[in-house]
Coordinates of C-alpha atoms in Angstrom, one line a residue:
M189 CA 82.4 85.8 43.1
G190 CA 78.7 85.5 44.3
W191 CA 75.8 83.6 42.9
T192 CA 74.7 86.4 40.6
Q193 CA 78.0 87.3 39.1
R194 CA 79.0 83.7 38.5
A195 CA 75.7 82.9 36.9
R196 CA 75.9 85.8 34.5
A197 CA 79.4 84.9 33.5
G198 CA 78.1 81.7 31.9
V199 CA 74.9 82.9 30.4
A200 CA 76.2 84.3 27.2
T201 CA 77.8 81.0 26.1
L202 CA 75.0 78.7 27.2
G203 CA 71.7 77.8 25.4
T204 CA 68.3 77.6 26.9
A205 CA 65.7 74.9 27.2
A206 CA 62.3 75.6 25.9
V207 CA 59.5 76.4 28.3
A208 CA 58.0 73.0 27.5
G209 CA 59.1 70.3 29.8
S210 CA 60.3 72.8 32.4
L211 CA 57.6 73.5 34.9
L212 CA 56.3 72.9 34.9
L213 CA 57.7 74.3 36.3
V214 CA 54.5 74.7 38.2
P215 CA 53.4 72.6 41.1
A216 CA 51.4 73.7 44.2
A217 CA 50.0 72.7 47.8
R218 CA 48.6 70.2 50.5
A219 CA 47.4 69.8 54.2
A220 CA 49.2 71.6 57.1
Q221 CA 49.1 69.6 60.3
P222 CA 52.6 68.8 61.5
A223 CA 53.7 65.2 61.0
A224 CA 55.5 63.2 63.7
A225 CA 59.3 63.3 63.6
G226 CA 60.7 60.8 61.2
A227 CA 58.8 59.3 58.3
A228 CA 55.1 60.0 57.5
S229 CA 52.8 57.0 58.2
A230 CA 50.4 55.5 55.8
S231 CA 47.5 56.5 57.8
S232 CA 48.6 60.2 57.9
T233 CA 48.7 60.5 54.1
G234 CA 45.7 58.5 53.0
V235 CA 47.7 57.7 49.9
S236 CA 51.1 56.3 50.5
R237 CA 51.4 52.7 51.8
S238 CA 55.1 52.8 52.5
A239 CA 56.3 54.5 55.7
G240 CA 59.6 56.2 54.8
T241 CA 62.0 53.9 53.0
N242 CA 60.2 50.9 54.5
G243 CA 63.4 49.2 55.7
A244 CA 65.0 49.2 52.3
R245 CA 68.8 48.5 52.4
P246 CA 70.9 51.6 51.6
P247 CA 73.0 51.1 48.5
V248 CA 76.7 50.9 48.5
L249 CA 78.0 54.0 46.7
R250 CA 81.1 53.3 44.6
W251 CA 82.3 56.8 43.9
R252 CA 84.4 57.5 40.9
T253 CA 86.3 60.7 40.2
C254 CA 84.8 62.5 37.2
A255 CA 84.9 65.9 35.5
G256 CA 87.8 67.2 37.7
R257 CA 86.7 68.0 41.2
F258 CA 83.5 66.0 41.0
K259 CA 82.5 62.5 42.2
C260 CA 80.1 60.2 40.3
A261 CA 78.1 57.2 41.4
V262 CA 75.2 55.1 40.2
A263 CA 73.1 53.8 43.1
K264 CA 70.6 50.9 43.2
V265 CA 67.3 51.7 44.8
P266 CA 64.0 49.8 45.1
L267 CA 61.6 50.1 42.2
D268 CA 58.7 49.8 44.6
Y269 CA 59.2 50.7 48.3
D270 CA 56.3 48.4 49.2
R271 CA 58.7 45.6 48.1
P272 CA 62.1 46.9 49.4
G273 CA 63.8 43.6 48.6
G274 CA 62.4 43.4 45.1
P275 CA 63.7 44.7 41.8
R276 CA 66.0 47.7 41.8
I277 CA 66.6 50.6 39.4
D278 CA 69.5 53.0 38.9
V279 CA 69.8 56.6 40.0
A280 CA 72.7 58.7 39.0
V281 CA 74.4 61.0 41.6
L282 CA 77.0 63.7 41.2
E283 CA 78.8 65.3 44.2
R284 CA 81.2 68.2 44.4
P285 CA 83.0 67.8 47.7
A286 CA 83.4 70.8 50.0
E287 CA 86.5 72.8 49.4
D288 CA 87.2 73.2 53.1
P289 CA 86.6 69.8 54.7
A290 CA 87.6 71.0 58.2
R291 CA 84.7 73.6 58.1
R292 CA 82.2 71.3 56.2
L293 CA 78.6 71.7 57.2
G294 CA 77.2 68.7 55.4
T295 CA 75.5 68.1 52.1
L296 CA 73.5 70.6 50.1
W297 CA 71.1 68.8 47.7
V298 CA 69.8 70.8 44.7
N299 CA 67.1 70.3 42.2
P300 CA 66.2 72.5 39.2
G301 CA 62.6 71.6 38.8
G302 CA 60.7 70.3 35.8
P303 CA 59.6 67.7 36.6
G304 CA 62.2 66.2 34.3
G305 CA 65.1 68.5 35.1
S306 CA 68.5 66.9 35.8
A307 CA 70.0 67.6 39.2
V308 CA 73.3 66.1 38.0
D309 CA 73.4 68.8 35.3
L310 CA 72.5 71.4 37.9
V311 CA 75.3 70.5 40.3
Y312 CA 77.9 70.7 37.5
R313 CA 76.6 74.1 36.3
A314 CA 75.9 75.5 39.8
A315 CA 79.4 74.7 41.0
T316 CA 81.0 76.2 37.9
T317 CA 78.8 79.2 37.3
F318 CA 76.8 80.6 40.2
L319 CA 77.2 79.0 43.7
P320 CA 79.3 81.4 45.9
A321 CA 82.6 80.5 47.3
E322 CA 81.3 80.3 50.9
V323 CA 78.7 77.6 49.9
L324 CA 81.2 75.7 47.8
S325 CA 83.6 75.8 50.7
R326 CA 81.2 74.6 53.4
F327 CA 79.0 72.0 51.6
D328 CA 79.3 68.9 49.5
I329 CA 76.9 69.9 46.6
V330 CA 74.8 66.8 45.7
G331 CA 72.4 66.2 42.8
M332 CA 70.5 63.1 42.0
D333 CA 68.8 62.6 38.7
P334 CA 65.3 61.6 39.7
R335 CA 64.2 58.1 38.8
G336 CA 63.1 57.9 35.2
I337 CA 65.0 61.1 34.3
A338 CA 68.3 61.9 32.4
R339 CA 71.1 59.5 33.6
S340 CA 69.0 57.5 36.0
T341 CA 67.0 54.5 34.7
P342 CA 65.0 56.3 32.0
L343 CA 61.3 56.1 31.5
Q344 CA 60.8 56.2 27.8
C345 CA 57.5 55.8 25.8
Y346 CA 59.3 56.1 22.4
A347 CA 62.8 55.1 21.5
D348 CA 62.7 58.1 19.1
P349 CA 60.7 61.0 20.6
E350 CA 60.1 62.2 17.0
E351 CA 57.7 59.3 16.6
S352 CA 55.4 60.7 19.4
P353 CA 52.0 61.8 18.2
V354 CA 52.2 64.9 20.4
Q355 CA 55.5 66.1 18.9
D356 CA 53.9 68.7 16.7
L357 CA 50.8 69.7 18.7
P358 CA 50.2 73.4 19.2
A359 CA 50.5 75.1 22.5
F360 CA 46.7 74.8 22.7
P361 CA 44.0 73.8 20.2
Q362 CA 41.6 76.3 18.7
G363 CA 38.1 75.1 17.8
G364 CA 36.3 71.8 18.0
A365 CA 38.3 70.0 15.3
Q366 CA 41.7 70.9 16.7
T367 CA 40.5 70.0 20.2
A368 CA 39.4 66.6 19.1
A369 CA 42.7 66.0 17.2
Y370 CA 44.7 67.2 20.3
L371 CA 42.9 64.9 22.6
S372 CA 43.3 62.0 20.2
A373 CA 47.0 62.6 20.0
V374 CA 47.5 62.7 23.8
R375 CA 45.3 59.6 24.2
A376 CA 47.5 57.7 21.8
Y377 CA 50.6 59.0 23.6
A378 CA 49.4 57.8 27.0
R379 CA 48.4 54.4 25.7
T380 CA 51.8 53.9 24.1
C381 CA 53.4 54.9 27.5
Q382 CA 51.3 52.3 29.2
R383 CA 52.5 49.6 26.8
Q384 CA 56.1 50.6 26.4
A385 CA 57.3 52.3 29.6
G386 CA 57.4 49.2 31.8
P387 CA 56.8 48.8 35.6
L388 CA 58.6 52.1 36.4
L389 CA 55.5 53.9 35.1
S390 CA 53.7 53.0 38.3
H391 CA 56.5 54.3 40.6
M392 CA 57.3 57.8 39.4
S393 CA 55.7 59.9 42.1
T394 CA 57.6 62.7 43.9
A395 CA 57.3 60.7 47.1
D396 CA 59.3 57.9 45.4
V397 CA 62.0 60.4 44.5
A398 CA 62.0 61.6 48.1
R399 CA 62.5 58.1 49.3
D400 CA 65.4 57.6 46.9
M401 CA 66.9 60.8 48.3
D402 CA 66.6 59.5 51.9
L403 CA 68.1 56.1 51.0
L404 CA 71.1 57.9 49.5
R405 CA 71.3 60.2 52.6
Q406 CA 71.6 57.0 54.6
A407 CA 74.2 55.6 52.2
M408 CA 76.3 58.8 52.7
H409 CA 76.0 58.5 56.5
E410 CA 74.5 62.0 56.9
D411 CA 72.1 62.7 59.7
R412 CA 70.6 65.8 58.1
I413 CA 70.7 67.4 54.7
S414 CA 70.3 71.0 53.4
Y415 CA 68.2 71.5 50.3
L416 CA 67.9 74.1 47.6
G417 CA 65.0 73.6 45.1
Y418 CA 63.6 75.7 42.3
S419 CA 60.1 75.5 40.7
Y420 CA 58.9 71.9 40.8
G421 CA 62.0 71.3 42.9
T422 CA 60.1 73.1 45.7
E423 CA 57.5 70.4 45.5
L424 CA 60.2 67.8 46.0
G425 CA 61.7 69.7 48.8
A426 CA 58.4 70.2 50.6
T427 CA 57.6 66.5 50.2
Y428 CA 60.9 65.4 51.5
A429 CA 60.6 67.7 54.5
A430 CA 57.1 66.4 55.2
M431 CA 58.1 62.7 54.9
F432 CA 61.5 63.0 56.7
P433 CA 61.4 66.1 58.8
G434 CA 64.0 64.8 61.3
H435 CA 66.6 64.7 58.5
V436 CA 66.3 68.3 57.2
R437 CA 68.9 70.8 58.4
S438 CA 67.8 73.7 56.2
L439 CA 65.3 74.1 53.3
V440 CA 65.3 76.8 50.6
L441 CA 62.4 76.9 48.1
D442 CA 62.5 79.4 45.2
G443 CA 59.6 79.7 42.7
V444 CA 57.2 77.9 44.9
L445 CA 54.4 75.4 44.1
D446 CA 51.8 74.8 46.8
P447 CA 51.9 71.0 47.3
R448 CA 48.2 70.8 48.3
E449 CA 47.2 72.4 45.0
W450 CA 49.6 70.2 43.2
A451 CA 48.0 67.0 44.5
G452 CA 44.4 68.0 43.6
D453 CA 41.2 66.1 44.2
G454 CA 40.2 65.0 40.7
S455 CA 37.6 67.7 40.2
R456 CA 39.8 70.2 38.4
T457 CA 42.7 70.3 36.0
L458 CA 46.2 71.0 37.1
E459 CA 46.0 74.6 35.8
Q460 CA 42.8 75.2 37.7
Q461 CA 44.5 73.9 40.8
V462 CA 47.9 75.8 40.7
R463 CA 46.8 78.8 38.5
S464 CA 50.1 79.3 36.7
G465 CA 48.2 81.5 34.3
D466 CA 47.5 84.0 37.0
G467 CA 51.2 84.4 37.4
A468 CA 51.7 84.7 33.7
R469 CA 49.1 87.4 33.4
T470 CA 50.6 89.3 36.3
A471 CA 54.0 89.1 34.6
L472 CA 52.5 90.3 31.3
D473 CA 50.9 93.2 33.0
A474 CA 54.2 94.1 34.6
F475 CA 55.8 94.0 31.1
F476 CA 53.2 96.5 29.9
R477 CA 54.0 98.9 32.7
A478 CA 57.8 98.5 32.3
C479 CA 57.5 99.0 28.5
D480 CA 55.4 102.1 28.9
A481 CA 57.9 103.6 31.4
T482 CA 60.8 103.4 29.0
T483 CA 61.5 104.8 25.5
T484 CA 60.3 103.6 22.2
R485 CA 63.9 102.8 21.3
A486 CA 64.1 100.4 24.1
C487 CA 60.5 99.1 23.7
P488 CA 58.9 99.9 20.3
V489 CA 55.4 99.7 21.7
S490 CA 56.1 102.1 24.7
G491 CA 53.2 104.3 25.5
A492 CA 50.6 101.9 24.1
A493 CA 52.0 98.4 25.1
R494 CA 48.7 96.9 26.4
A495 CA 46.6 98.4 23.6
T496 CA 49.0 97.2 20.9
Y497 CA 49.1 93.7 22.4
R498 CA 45.3 93.5 22.6
R499 CA 45.1 94.6 18.9
V500 CA 47.6 92.0 17.8
V501 CA 45.8 89.2 19.8
A502 CA 42.3 90.2 18.5
R503 CA 43.5 89.9 14.9
L504 CA 45.4 86.6 15.4
R505 CA 42.4 85.0 17.1
V506 CA 40.5 85.6 13.9
H507 CA 43.2 85.4 11.2
P508 CA 46.6 83.8 11.7
L509 CA 49.4 86.0 10.2
Q510 CA 50.2 84.7 6.8
V511 CA 53.9 84.9 5.9
P512 CA 54.2 84.4 2.2
G513 CA 57.3 82.5 1.1
A514 CA 58.7 82.2 4.6
P515 CA 59.6 78.8 6.0
G516 CA 57.8 78.0 9.2
P517 CA 59.7 77.5 12.4
S518 CA 61.2 74.1 13.1
A519 CA 59.1 71.5 14.8
S520 CA 58.4 72.2 18.4
P521 CA 59.4 70.0 21.4
V522 CA 57.0 67.4 22.6
P523 CA 54.0 68.8 24.5
S524 CA 54.4 68.0 28.1
A525 CA 52.5 67.8 31.3
S526 CA 55.7 68.9 32.7
A527 CA 56.3 71.7 30.4
A528 CA 57.5 74.9 34.0
L529 CA 57.2 74.2 36.0
P530 CA 61.3 73.9 34.6
V531 CA 62.9 74.2 34.0
A532 CA 62.3 76.8 37.0
E533 CA 62.0 76.9 36.7
P534 CA 70.3 77.0 37.1
T535 CA 70.1 74.6 33.7
S536 CA 70.7 72.4 29.9
T537 CA 72.8 73.8 27.2
A538 CA 69.6 73.7 25.7
V539 CA 68.8 73.1 32.0
P540 CA 68.5 76.2 37.9
A541 CA 67.2 78.3 39.6
P542 CA 63.2 76.5 36.6
T543 CA 62.9 73.7 34.3
P544 CA 58.5 75.2 35.7
T545 CA 57.7 74.5 36.2
P546 CA 55.3 71.7 34.2
S547 CA 55.9 74.4 31.4
P548 CA 53.5 74.9 28.6
T549 CA 54.4 73.4 25.3
P550 CA 55.6 75.4 22.3
S551 CA 53.4 75.1 19.3
A552 CA 54.1 73.7 15.9
S553 CA 53.7 76.0 13.0
S554 CA 50.4 74.7 11.8
G555 CA 47.4 77.0 12.5
P556 CA 43.6 76.6 12.6
S557 CA 41.8 75.4 9.5
G558 CA 42.3 77.7 6.6
S559 CA 45.8 78.9 7.7
T560 CA 49.0 78.0 5.9
E561 CA 51.7 75.9 7.5
D562 CA 54.0 78.8 8.1
A563 CA 51.3 81.2 9.5
L564 CA 51.8 82.7 13.0
T565 CA 48.8 81.5 15.0
Y566 CA 47.3 82.9 18.2
A567 CA 48.5 79.7 20.0
E568 CA 52.1 80.1 18.8
F569 CA 52.2 83.8 19.6
S570 CA 50.9 83.1 23.1
G571 CA 53.5 80.4 23.6
I572 CA 56.3 82.8 22.6
V573 CA 54.9 85.5 24.9
L574 CA 54.8 83.1 27.8
E575 CA 58.4 81.9 27.3
A576 CA 59.7 85.5 26.9
L577 CA 58.3 86.2 30.4
Y578 CA 60.5 83.4 31.8
S579 CA 63.5 85.7 32.0
R580 CA 64.5 89.4 32.2
E581 CA 66.4 88.9 29.0
G582 CA 63.1 88.0 27.2
I583 CA 61.5 91.3 27.9
A584 CA 63.1 93.2 25.0
P585 CA 62.4 90.6 22.4
L586 CA 58.8 90.6 23.6
G587 CA 58.4 94.3 22.9
Q588 CA 60.0 93.8 19.5
L589 CA 57.7 90.8 18.6
I590 CA 54.5 92.7 19.5
A591 CA 55.6 95.7 17.4
Q592 CA 56.6 93.6 14.4
V593 CA 53.5 91.5 14.3
D594 CA 51.4 94.6 14.7
L595 CA 53.2 96.2 11.7
L596 CA 52.8 93.1 9.6
Q597 CA 49.1 92.8 10.3
S598 CA 48.6 96.4 9.3
K599 CA 50.4 95.9 6.0
G600 CA 48.0 93.1 5.0
G601 CA 49.1 91.6 1.6
S602 CA 52.1 94.0 1.1
I603 CA 54.6 92.0 3.2
D604 CA 58.1 91.6 1.8
P605 CA 60.9 89.4 3.1
G606 CA 62.5 92.3 5.0
D607 CA 59.3 92.8 7.0
I608 CA 59.2 89.2 8.2
A609 CA 62.9 88.7 9.1
G610 CA 62.6 89.8 12.8
V611 CA 59.4 87.7 13.5
E612 CA 60.9 84.6 11.9
V613 CA 64.1 84.9 13.9
L614 CA 62.1 85.0 17.1
R615 CA 59.9 82.1 16.0
R616 CA 62.9 79.9 15.2
R617 CA 64.6 80.8 18.5
W618 CA 61.4 79.9 20.4
A619 CA 60.9 76.6 18.6
A620 CA 64.5 75.7 19.3
G621 CA 64.1 76.5 23.0
A622 CA 66.6 79.4 22.7
L623 CA 64.5 82.5 23.1
V624 CA 65.8 83.4 26.5
P625 CA 68.7 82.2 28.7
S626 CA 67.8 80.1 31.8
L627 CA 70.3 79.4 34.6
L628 CA 68.2 76.4 35.7
D629 CA 67.7 74.8 32.4
R630 CA 71.2 74.2 31.1
R631 CA 72.5 70.8 30.5
A632 CA 76.0 69.9 31.5
P633 CA 78.5 69.1 28.8
D634 CA 79.3 65.5 28.2
V635 CA 82.2 65.5 30.7
F636 CA 81.4 62.4 32.8
G637 CA 82.6 59.8 30.4
A638 CA 81.9 56.2 31.5
A639 CA 81.4 57.3 35.1
L640 CA 77.7 57.9 34.5
P641 CA 75.2 56.6 31.9
K642 CA 74.5 58.8 28.9
A643 CA 71.7 61.2 29.6
V644 CA 68.2 60.7 28.0
Y645 CA 66.4 64.0 27.6
D646 CA 62.7 63.8 26.8
D647 CA 59.4 64.8 28.4
D648 CA 58.2 61.2 29.2
G649 CA 59.6 61.1 32.7
G650 CA 58.3 64.5 33.6
N651 CA 54.9 63.7 32.3
A652 CA 54.9 60.5 34.3
V653 CA 55.7 62.4 37.5
I654 CA 52.9 64.9 37.0
C655 CA 50.4 62.2 36.2
A656 CA 51.6 60.1 39.2
D657 CA 51.3 63.0 41.6
T658 CA 48.2 64.8 40.5
H659 CA 44.6 63.7 40.7
Q660 CA 42.9 65.1 37.6
P661 CA 39.6 64.8 35.7
G662 CA 38.8 63.2 32.4
P663 CA 39.5 64.7 28.9
A664 CA 36.2 66.7 28.6
A665 CA 37.4 68.9 31.5
F666 CA 40.4 70.2 29.6
A667 CA 38.3 72.1 27.0
T668 CA 36.3 73.6 29.9
S669 CA 39.4 74.5 31.8
A670 CA 40.9 76.1 28.7
R671 CA 37.8 78.4 28.2
W672 CA 38.1 79.3 31.9
A673 CA 41.8 80.0 31.6
E674 CA 41.4 82.1 28.5
R675 CA 38.6 84.2 30.0
R676 CA 40.7 84.7 33.2
N677 CA 44.2 85.2 31.7
G678 CA 44.0 85.2 27.9
G679 CA 46.3 83.2 25.7
V680 CA 49.1 82.8 28.4
G681 CA 46.5 81.2 30.6
E682 CA 45.1 79.0 27.9
A683 CA 48.6 77.7 27.1
W684 CA 49.0 76.5 30.7
S685 CA 45.6 74.8 30.7
W686 CA 46.6 72.0 28.3
S687 CA 50.0 71.2 29.9
S688 CA 48.7 68.2 31.9
A689 CA 46.3 66.8 29.2
P690 CA 48.1 63.4 29.0
C691 CA 47.0 62.8 32.6
A692 CA 43.4 62.5 31.4
Y693 CA 44.3 59.2 29.8
W694 CA 47.2 58.1 32.1
P695 CA 47.0 54.5 33.3
S696 CA 47.0 55.5 37.0
T697 CA 48.3 57.8 39.6
G698 CA 51.4 56.8 41.6
A699 CA 50.8 53.9 43.9
D700 CA 52.7 55.6 46.7
R701 CA 52.3 59.3 46.1
Y702 CA 52.3 61.6 49.1
A703 CA 49.4 64.1 49.6
G704 CA 50.2 65.5 53.0
P705 CA 50.2 66.5 55.8
F706 CA 52.8 69.3 55.4
G707 CA 54.2 71.7 57.9
A708 CA 56.2 69.5 60.2
A709 CA 58.6 71.3 62.5
L710 CA 62.2 71.3 61.1
A711 CA 65.5 71.9 62.8
N712 CA 65.6 75.4 61.3
R713 CA 62.7 77.5 59.8
P714 CA 62.7 77.2 56.0
L715 CA 63.3 80.0 53.6
V716 CA 60.8 80.7 50.8
V717 CA 61.6 83.1 47.9
S718 CA 58.6 84.1 45.7
S719 CA 58.6 86.4 42.8
L720 CA 55.9 89.0 42.2
N721 CA 56.1 88.5 38.4
D722 CA 56.8 84.8 38.0
P723 CA 54.9 83.4 34.9
A724 CA 54.8 79.8 36.2
T725 CA 54.7 79.8 40.0
R726 CA 52.5 82.6 41.1
Y727 CA 53.5 84.8 44.0
A728 CA 50.4 83.9 46.0
G729 CA 51.5 80.3 46.0
G730 CA 54.8 81.2 47.7
V731 CA 52.9 83.2 50.3
Q732 CA 50.7 80.2 51.0
V733 CA 53.6 77.8 51.3
A734 CA 55.5 80.2 53.6
H735 CA 52.6 80.2 55.9
L736 CA 52.1 76.4 55.6
L737 CA 55.7 75.7 56.4
H738 CA 56.2 78.4 59.0
A739 CA 58.9 79.8 56.8
H740 CA 60.5 83.2 56.3
L741 CA 59.3 84.8 53.1
I742 CA 61.4 86.9 50.7
T743 CA 59.3 88.8 48.2
F744 CA 61.3 89.2 45.0
S745 CA 60.5 92.1 42.7
G746 CA 61.7 91.3 39.2
F747 CA 61.1 89.4 35.9
G748 CA 61.5 85.7 35.3
H749 CA 60.7 82.3 36.7
T750 CA 62.4 82.1 40.1
S751 CA 65.0 84.6 41.3
G752 CA 68.1 82.5 40.6
G753 CA 71.1 84.4 39.6
S754 CA 69.5 87.7 39.2
S755 CA 69.6 89.3 42.6
V756 CA 72.6 89.8 44.9
C757 CA 70.2 90.5 47.7
V758 CA 68.6 87.1 47.4
D759 CA 71.9 85.4 46.9
R760 CA 73.4 86.9 50.1
A761 CA 70.3 85.9 52.1
V762 CA 70.3 82.3 50.8
T763 CA 74.0 82.0 51.5
A764 CA 73.6 83.4 55.0
Y765 CA 70.7 81.1 55.7
L766 CA 72.5 78.0 54.4
V767 CA 75.7 78.7 56.3
G768 CA 74.1 80.0 59.5
G769 CA 70.9 77.9 59.6
S770 CA 68.8 80.9 60.8
V771 CA 66.4 83.3 59.1
A772 CA 67.1 86.0 61.7
G773 CA 68.1 89.2 60.1
L774 CA 67.2 88.1 56.5
P775 CA 65.4 90.7 54.3
S776 CA 61.7 90.4 53.5
R777 CA 62.1 92.0 50.1
C778 CA 64.7 91.9 47.3
S779 CA 64.9 93.4 43.8
Q780 CA 66.4 92.3 40.6
D781 CA 69.9 93.8 40.1
I782 CA 69.3 94.9 36.5
A783 CA 66.0 96.5 35.5
P784 CA 64.3 95.4 32.2
F785 CA 65.4 97.2 29.1
V786 CA 69.0 97.6 30.4
T787 CA 72.1 95.9 29.2
D788 CA 73.9 93.5 31.6
P789 CA 77.4 95.0 31.9
L790 CA 79.0 91.5 32.5
T791 CA 77.5 89.5 29.6
G792 CA 76.0 92.1 27.2
A793 CA 72.7 90.3 27.6
V794 CA 70.0 92.8 27.0
G795 CA 66.6 93.3 28.4
G796 CA 66.3 96.3 26.2
S797 CA 68.6 99.2 25.2
D798 CA 69.9 102.2 27.0
D799 CA 69.6 105.5 25.1

């Protein structure tokens, strides 16, 4: 069974993580001169002081059998690679040994994105749902929960995330009063992180994670590794390849962030740098075309999709939709600078192929001044639309939502409970992070027992990575950025514009972050997969990175964040590349296997209905 079929077989029984905390599933680019073989030097980056792992002693990996065919270990790595003999932290590792040791090609490391996604979860899910037999046969599949994330030493700002002042913030504020309240909340959040998170807060950069990976590579006695990363995981892959080019066998990046844009220069917000909103708007335009091309039974606004959407949005911007007597949706997840990019960004039964990307944060039910607690606001509606675009399976619910809200708005005060039922179901599913399935965002079941620490799932670690990596301006710039994003891409752009707001008040960027150069020669040319309709990592970013890394580019035509599990064409190309190590003969274009508004014959998952 191939990647695609195995992935679909598990979708129906697995939940989905919310867009928030997944991007962000959304990183981007850096400089392109080739680095010398081996580790990047301090002078070449202008940022990092530590060359490679700086002589750190590789940990001893004490593997334990866990969850059947898997092996678990907890490794000790330096907190600060400038002090390789100093304090150490834990990183959790899961490996599924190759099924055919005699034909083994090495280790294949995977990462689902986020930042904040669990690679341990991804290994378990990938091996049991979507990795093809050939890959499972030839590679040890390895996942390391990044420092501060999940089962590794966690970075936590609040013992109880419900106490966070950003817990119930909207996807984006509307008006001066909401903007002031929003910024006050993220300031309080950042200050609490500074007080409570401990020394790990200053050592959460992607470069630190890359160093951890290489130290584990040494501990495993592997000369070179293969790597498969989605969404923000492409940033990690590009960074590892730039810092340790001599230790990369093959590199696959799907749902790509340009690492130069990701780093930034402090003059623009993250959204202005990576322009995830451009991808979201392109995906929304593709939805309009697909809806208009089908029947009104499959998409109720067919024939007038764009016009109906614009009418709904124009009304919501002025008046939130009052829903008399209806309970509001449950509280939304914590707003996150890492909201994504994951989580293109295989998955959590809530986690790859995203956890976007940083992803934008779902909104709470409160609306602008004058609205009731259970009103559907413009911000909440925009958040739901954006998440629906994360998967082919979200396309049909999106058409239904637009039609139902339009109907309710036209009825004015004559709404009855039957009218609101469909909208409330979609709102609740969105708030719970269950609107659309995501292969990359599913958490593994608790099957590791005492072999690994209990996972901690929150957005604090992901936010810390983004704020460590990216150089961003002060708080006043975010309102300006939001206006720019709204003019450029509407509500789906404005939702992205606030995703990194905590960084405006963050104590500091990472002491040892890596900001380039990129493009070092590798043993084999990399493979980049970029989707035309990705709502988190825009297609142009993938084109840029393919040029930057001298990679082969596959243009993916379909809906959703990353291509993972939705195209036999992509799956076969990735498998051939990983096994053979060459991009020769690979296709330049691939399509989604199942078109929108068609039922998946394997799972019954629907992107619409056939007549």
